[in-house]
C-alpha cells in the first residue's frame, strides 16, 4: 500500500504509561507489546516526511462528577489523570517538535478536539491508525475518522489490546464497516 506522505498522517492512539507500562493502573501487556512495531512505523513515516499525531487520553479528576450516564471512572476506575505520569506518552515513543499532540477526554480523538480541522487545513486524507486499546479508543477513533470521510487504515500489528479476541473483533469490525486493515510491512510512505 503506497501512501502520499503529504496527504497522510500516522495517528498514534493513547500510547501512555497508564496503559503501556507495567506500573500503569490500566496496564495491558498487549499495549506494551506494540511499542516496538509502532516505533519502527514512526521511523519510516518520519524518513518520508509524513505527519505524526499522538493522542493522549487525559481526564481532569472532576470530569465525571456531574455525569448523567457517561462515566469512564465507573467503567475503568480513575486513570490517566491530568498532569500525572500515567497520562504521559511512553518514553520509547518520543514526541518530536513537528508532531501534533491531541488531548482527548473520551474514546474518540475527534470528539471536542481540534483534530478534524487540523487535518482538513493540511489536506490530509489518509490516516494510518495504531495504538491502544483496539476495541476502545482505536476503534472509536477509526470509526469517527471514516464518518468524517478520512480513509482509516488500521495497522494490525501496531494495535494493542487487553485480549486477543478484542484485537480480532476490532479489526474485523473496522474492515467490514469503515476502513482498511494492513500489516505495517505493507505500508509504504512514498
Short mmCIF file of C-alpha atoms in Angstrom, two decimals:
data_model
loop_
_atom_site.label_atom_id
_atom_site.label_comp_id
_atom_site.label_asym_id
_atom_site.label_seq_id
_atom_site.Cartn_x
_atom_site.Cartn_y
_atom_site.Cartn_z
CA UNK A 1 0.00 0.00 0.00
CA UNK A 2 1.63 3.23 -1.17
CA UNK A 3 0.62 6.43 0.59
CA UNK A 4 1.46 10.02 -0.30
CA UNK A 5 3.44 11.40 2.65
CA UNK A 6 1.98 14.91 2.40
CA UNK A 7 -1.63 13.64 2.35
CA UNK A 8 -1.14 11.08 5.14
CA UNK A 9 -0.80 11.18 8.91
CA UNK A 10 0.10 8.43 11.36
CA UNK A 11 -2.23 8.62 14.36
CA UNK A 12 -0.77 7.02 17.48
CA UNK A 13 -3.65 6.47 19.90
CA UNK A 14 -3.05 6.63 23.66
CA UNK A 15 0.37 5.01 23.96
CA UNK A 16 0.63 6.28 27.51
CA UNK A 17 2.23 4.99 30.70
CA UNK A 18 -1.15 4.23 32.26
CA UNK A 19 -1.90 1.66 29.53
CA UNK A 20 1.54 0.53 28.33
CA UNK A 21 3.80 0.48 31.40
CA UNK A 22 3.63 -2.36 33.95
CA UNK A 23 3.13 0.24 36.72
CA UNK A 24 0.13 1.79 34.95
CA UNK A 25 -3.32 1.45 36.50
CA UNK A 26 -4.80 0.07 33.26
CA UNK A 27 -1.70 -1.76 32.04
CA UNK A 28 -2.26 -4.34 29.32
CA UNK A 29 0.69 -6.44 28.12
CA UNK A 30 -0.75 -6.21 24.60
CA UNK A 31 -0.30 -2.44 24.73
CA UNK A 32 3.32 -2.72 25.78
CA UNK A 33 3.94 -5.33 23.07
CA UNK A 34 3.18 -2.90 20.22
CA UNK A 35 5.63 -0.18 21.31
CA UNK A 36 8.49 -1.52 19.18
CA UNK A 37 6.46 -2.05 15.98
CA UNK A 38 4.98 1.44 16.38
CA UNK A 39 8.47 2.91 16.82
CA UNK A 40 9.53 1.21 13.57
CA UNK A 41 6.45 2.56 11.76
CA UNK A 42 7.13 6.08 13.06
CA UNK A 43 10.74 5.91 11.93
CA UNK A 44 9.67 5.07 8.38
CA UNK A 45 6.99 7.77 8.45
CA UNK A 46 9.48 10.33 9.70
CA UNK A 47 12.00 9.48 6.99
CA UNK A 48 9.28 10.12 4.38
CA UNK A 49 8.14 13.38 5.97
CA UNK A 50 4.74 12.02 6.97
CA UNK A 51 2.96 13.89 9.77
CA UNK A 52 2.70 12.12 13.13
CA UNK A 53 -0.14 12.74 15.58
CA UNK A 54 -0.22 11.42 19.12
CA UNK A 55 -3.44 11.30 21.10
CA UNK A 56 -3.41 11.41 24.88
CA UNK A 57 -6.41 10.26 26.89
CA UNK A 58 -6.45 12.78 29.75
CA UNK A 59 -9.04 13.19 32.48
CA UNK A 60 -9.42 16.03 34.97
CA UNK A 61 -10.22 14.39 38.34
CA UNK A 62 -13.66 16.04 38.40
CA UNK A 63 -14.59 15.23 34.78
CA UNK A 64 -17.39 12.82 35.63
CA UNK A 65 -18.66 14.42 38.86
CA UNK A 66 -21.88 15.63 37.21
CA UNK A 67 -22.21 12.84 34.65
CA UNK A 68 -25.71 11.58 33.93
CA UNK A 69 -24.61 8.35 32.22
CA UNK A 70 -21.15 8.53 30.57
CA UNK A 71 -18.58 7.91 33.32
CA UNK A 72 -15.33 6.22 32.38
CA UNK A 73 -14.24 6.12 36.02
CA UNK A 74 -17.20 3.83 36.75
CA UNK A 75 -16.11 1.57 33.89
CA UNK A 76 -12.32 1.65 34.36
CA UNK A 77 -11.67 3.41 37.71
CA UNK A 78 -9.60 6.60 37.81
CA UNK A 79 -6.95 6.58 35.11
CA UNK A 80 -4.60 8.88 33.17
CA UNK A 81 -5.44 11.86 35.35
CA UNK A 82 -4.45 15.27 34.04
CA UNK A 83 -0.84 16.10 34.92
CA UNK A 84 0.02 12.56 36.04
CA UNK A 85 2.86 10.26 34.98
CA UNK A 86 0.17 7.85 33.68
CA UNK A 87 -1.04 10.45 31.18
CA UNK A 88 2.38 10.84 29.53
CA UNK A 89 3.36 9.14 26.26
CA UNK A 90 5.76 6.24 26.86
CA UNK A 91 9.45 7.18 26.67
CA UNK A 92 10.10 4.71 23.85
CA UNK A 93 7.91 6.80 21.51
CA UNK A 94 9.38 10.29 21.81
CA UNK A 95 7.20 13.14 20.60
CA UNK A 96 9.10 15.26 18.09
CA UNK A 97 8.71 19.02 17.76
CA UNK A 98 6.81 18.68 14.46
CA UNK A 99 4.33 16.16 15.90
CA UNK A 100 0.81 17.15 16.91
CA UNK A 101 -0.41 16.03 20.34
CA UNK A 102 -4.19 15.89 20.71
CA UNK A 103 -5.62 15.70 24.22
CA UNK A 104 -8.96 13.95 24.33
CA UNK A 105 -11.39 13.24 27.14
CA UNK A 106 -13.38 10.41 25.53
CA UNK A 107 -12.68 7.29 23.47
CA UNK A 108 -12.91 9.28 20.19
CA UNK A 109 -9.96 11.52 19.24
CA UNK A 110 -12.26 13.66 17.05
CA UNK A 111 -14.86 14.43 19.72
CA UNK A 112 -14.45 18.01 21.00
CA UNK A 113 -10.84 18.27 19.77
CA UNK A 114 -9.04 20.23 17.05
CA UNK A 115 -8.11 17.09 15.10
CA UNK A 116 -10.59 17.27 12.20
CA UNK A 117 -9.94 20.94 11.46
CA UNK A 118 -6.19 20.48 11.76
CA UNK A 119 -6.21 17.60 9.24
CA UNK A 120 -8.50 19.42 6.81
CA UNK A 121 -6.36 22.57 6.92
CA UNK A 122 -3.36 20.50 5.81
CA UNK A 123 -5.11 18.45 3.12
CA UNK A 124 -4.57 15.17 4.93
CA UNK A 125 -6.95 12.43 3.75
CA UNK A 126 -5.37 9.12 4.79
CA UNK A 127 -4.91 8.17 8.45
CA UNK A 128 -2.63 5.30 9.41
CA UNK A 129 -4.01 4.38 12.84
CA UNK A 130 -2.14 2.48 15.54
CA UNK A 131 -2.01 2.45 19.34
CA UNK A 132 -4.23 1.11 22.09
CA UNK A 133 -6.80 -0.21 23.02
CA UNK A 134 -8.03 -1.95 19.86
CA UNK A 135 -11.70 -2.23 20.77
CA UNK A 136 -11.93 1.06 22.67
CA UNK A 137 -10.10 4.25 21.65
CA UNK A 138 -8.53 2.87 18.47
CA UNK A 139 -11.86 1.55 17.19
CA UNK A 140 -13.82 4.69 18.11
CA UNK A 141 -11.21 7.00 16.60
CA UNK A 142 -11.03 4.95 13.40
CA UNK A 143 -14.81 4.82 13.05
CA UNK A 144 -15.10 8.54 13.67
CA UNK A 145 -12.42 9.18 11.02
CA UNK A 146 -14.37 7.14 8.48
CA UNK A 147 -17.60 9.00 9.24
CA UNK A 148 -15.74 12.25 8.55
CA UNK A 149 -14.58 10.95 5.13
CA UNK A 150 -10.98 10.29 6.08
CA UNK A 151 -9.53 6.95 4.98
CA UNK A 152 -8.71 4.99 8.17
CA UNK A 153 -6.01 2.36 7.73
CA UNK A 154 -5.72 0.23 10.85
CA UNK A 155 -2.21 -1.22 11.31
CA UNK A 156 -2.92 -4.70 12.62
CA UNK A 157 0.45 -5.45 14.23
CA UNK A 158 0.69 -1.97 15.80
CA UNK A 159 -2.57 -2.08 17.78
CA UNK A 160 -2.64 -3.24 21.38
CA UNK A 161 -5.48 -4.94 23.23
CA UNK A 162 -6.31 -6.45 26.59
CA UNK A 163 -7.35 -9.77 25.00
CA UNK A 164 -6.57 -11.31 21.60
CA UNK A 165 -10.26 -11.59 20.78
CA UNK A 166 -10.69 -7.83 21.40
CA UNK A 167 -7.98 -7.20 18.80
CA UNK A 168 -9.56 -9.58 16.31
CA UNK A 169 -13.05 -8.13 16.82
CA UNK A 170 -11.90 -4.53 16.39
CA UNK A 171 -10.01 -5.19 13.18
CA UNK A 172 -12.79 -7.30 11.67
CA UNK A 173 -15.29 -4.59 12.55
CA UNK A 174 -13.09 -1.86 11.05
CA UNK A 175 -12.52 -3.78 7.80
CA UNK A 176 -16.21 -4.60 7.48
CA UNK A 177 -17.66 -1.21 8.32
CA UNK A 178 -15.41 1.82 7.86
CA UNK A 179 -11.77 1.24 6.98
CA UNK A 180 -8.92 -0.95 5.87
CA UNK A 181 -6.61 -3.25 7.81
CA UNK A 182 -2.97 -3.73 6.81
CA UNK A 183 0.17 -5.12 8.44
CA UNK A 184 2.87 -2.49 8.96
CA UNK A 185 5.25 -4.05 6.42
CA UNK A 186 2.68 -3.41 3.67
CA UNK A 187 2.55 0.34 4.37
CA UNK A 188 4.89 2.43 2.25
CA UNK A 189 5.18 6.19 2.68
CA UNK A 190 6.36 7.16 -0.81
#
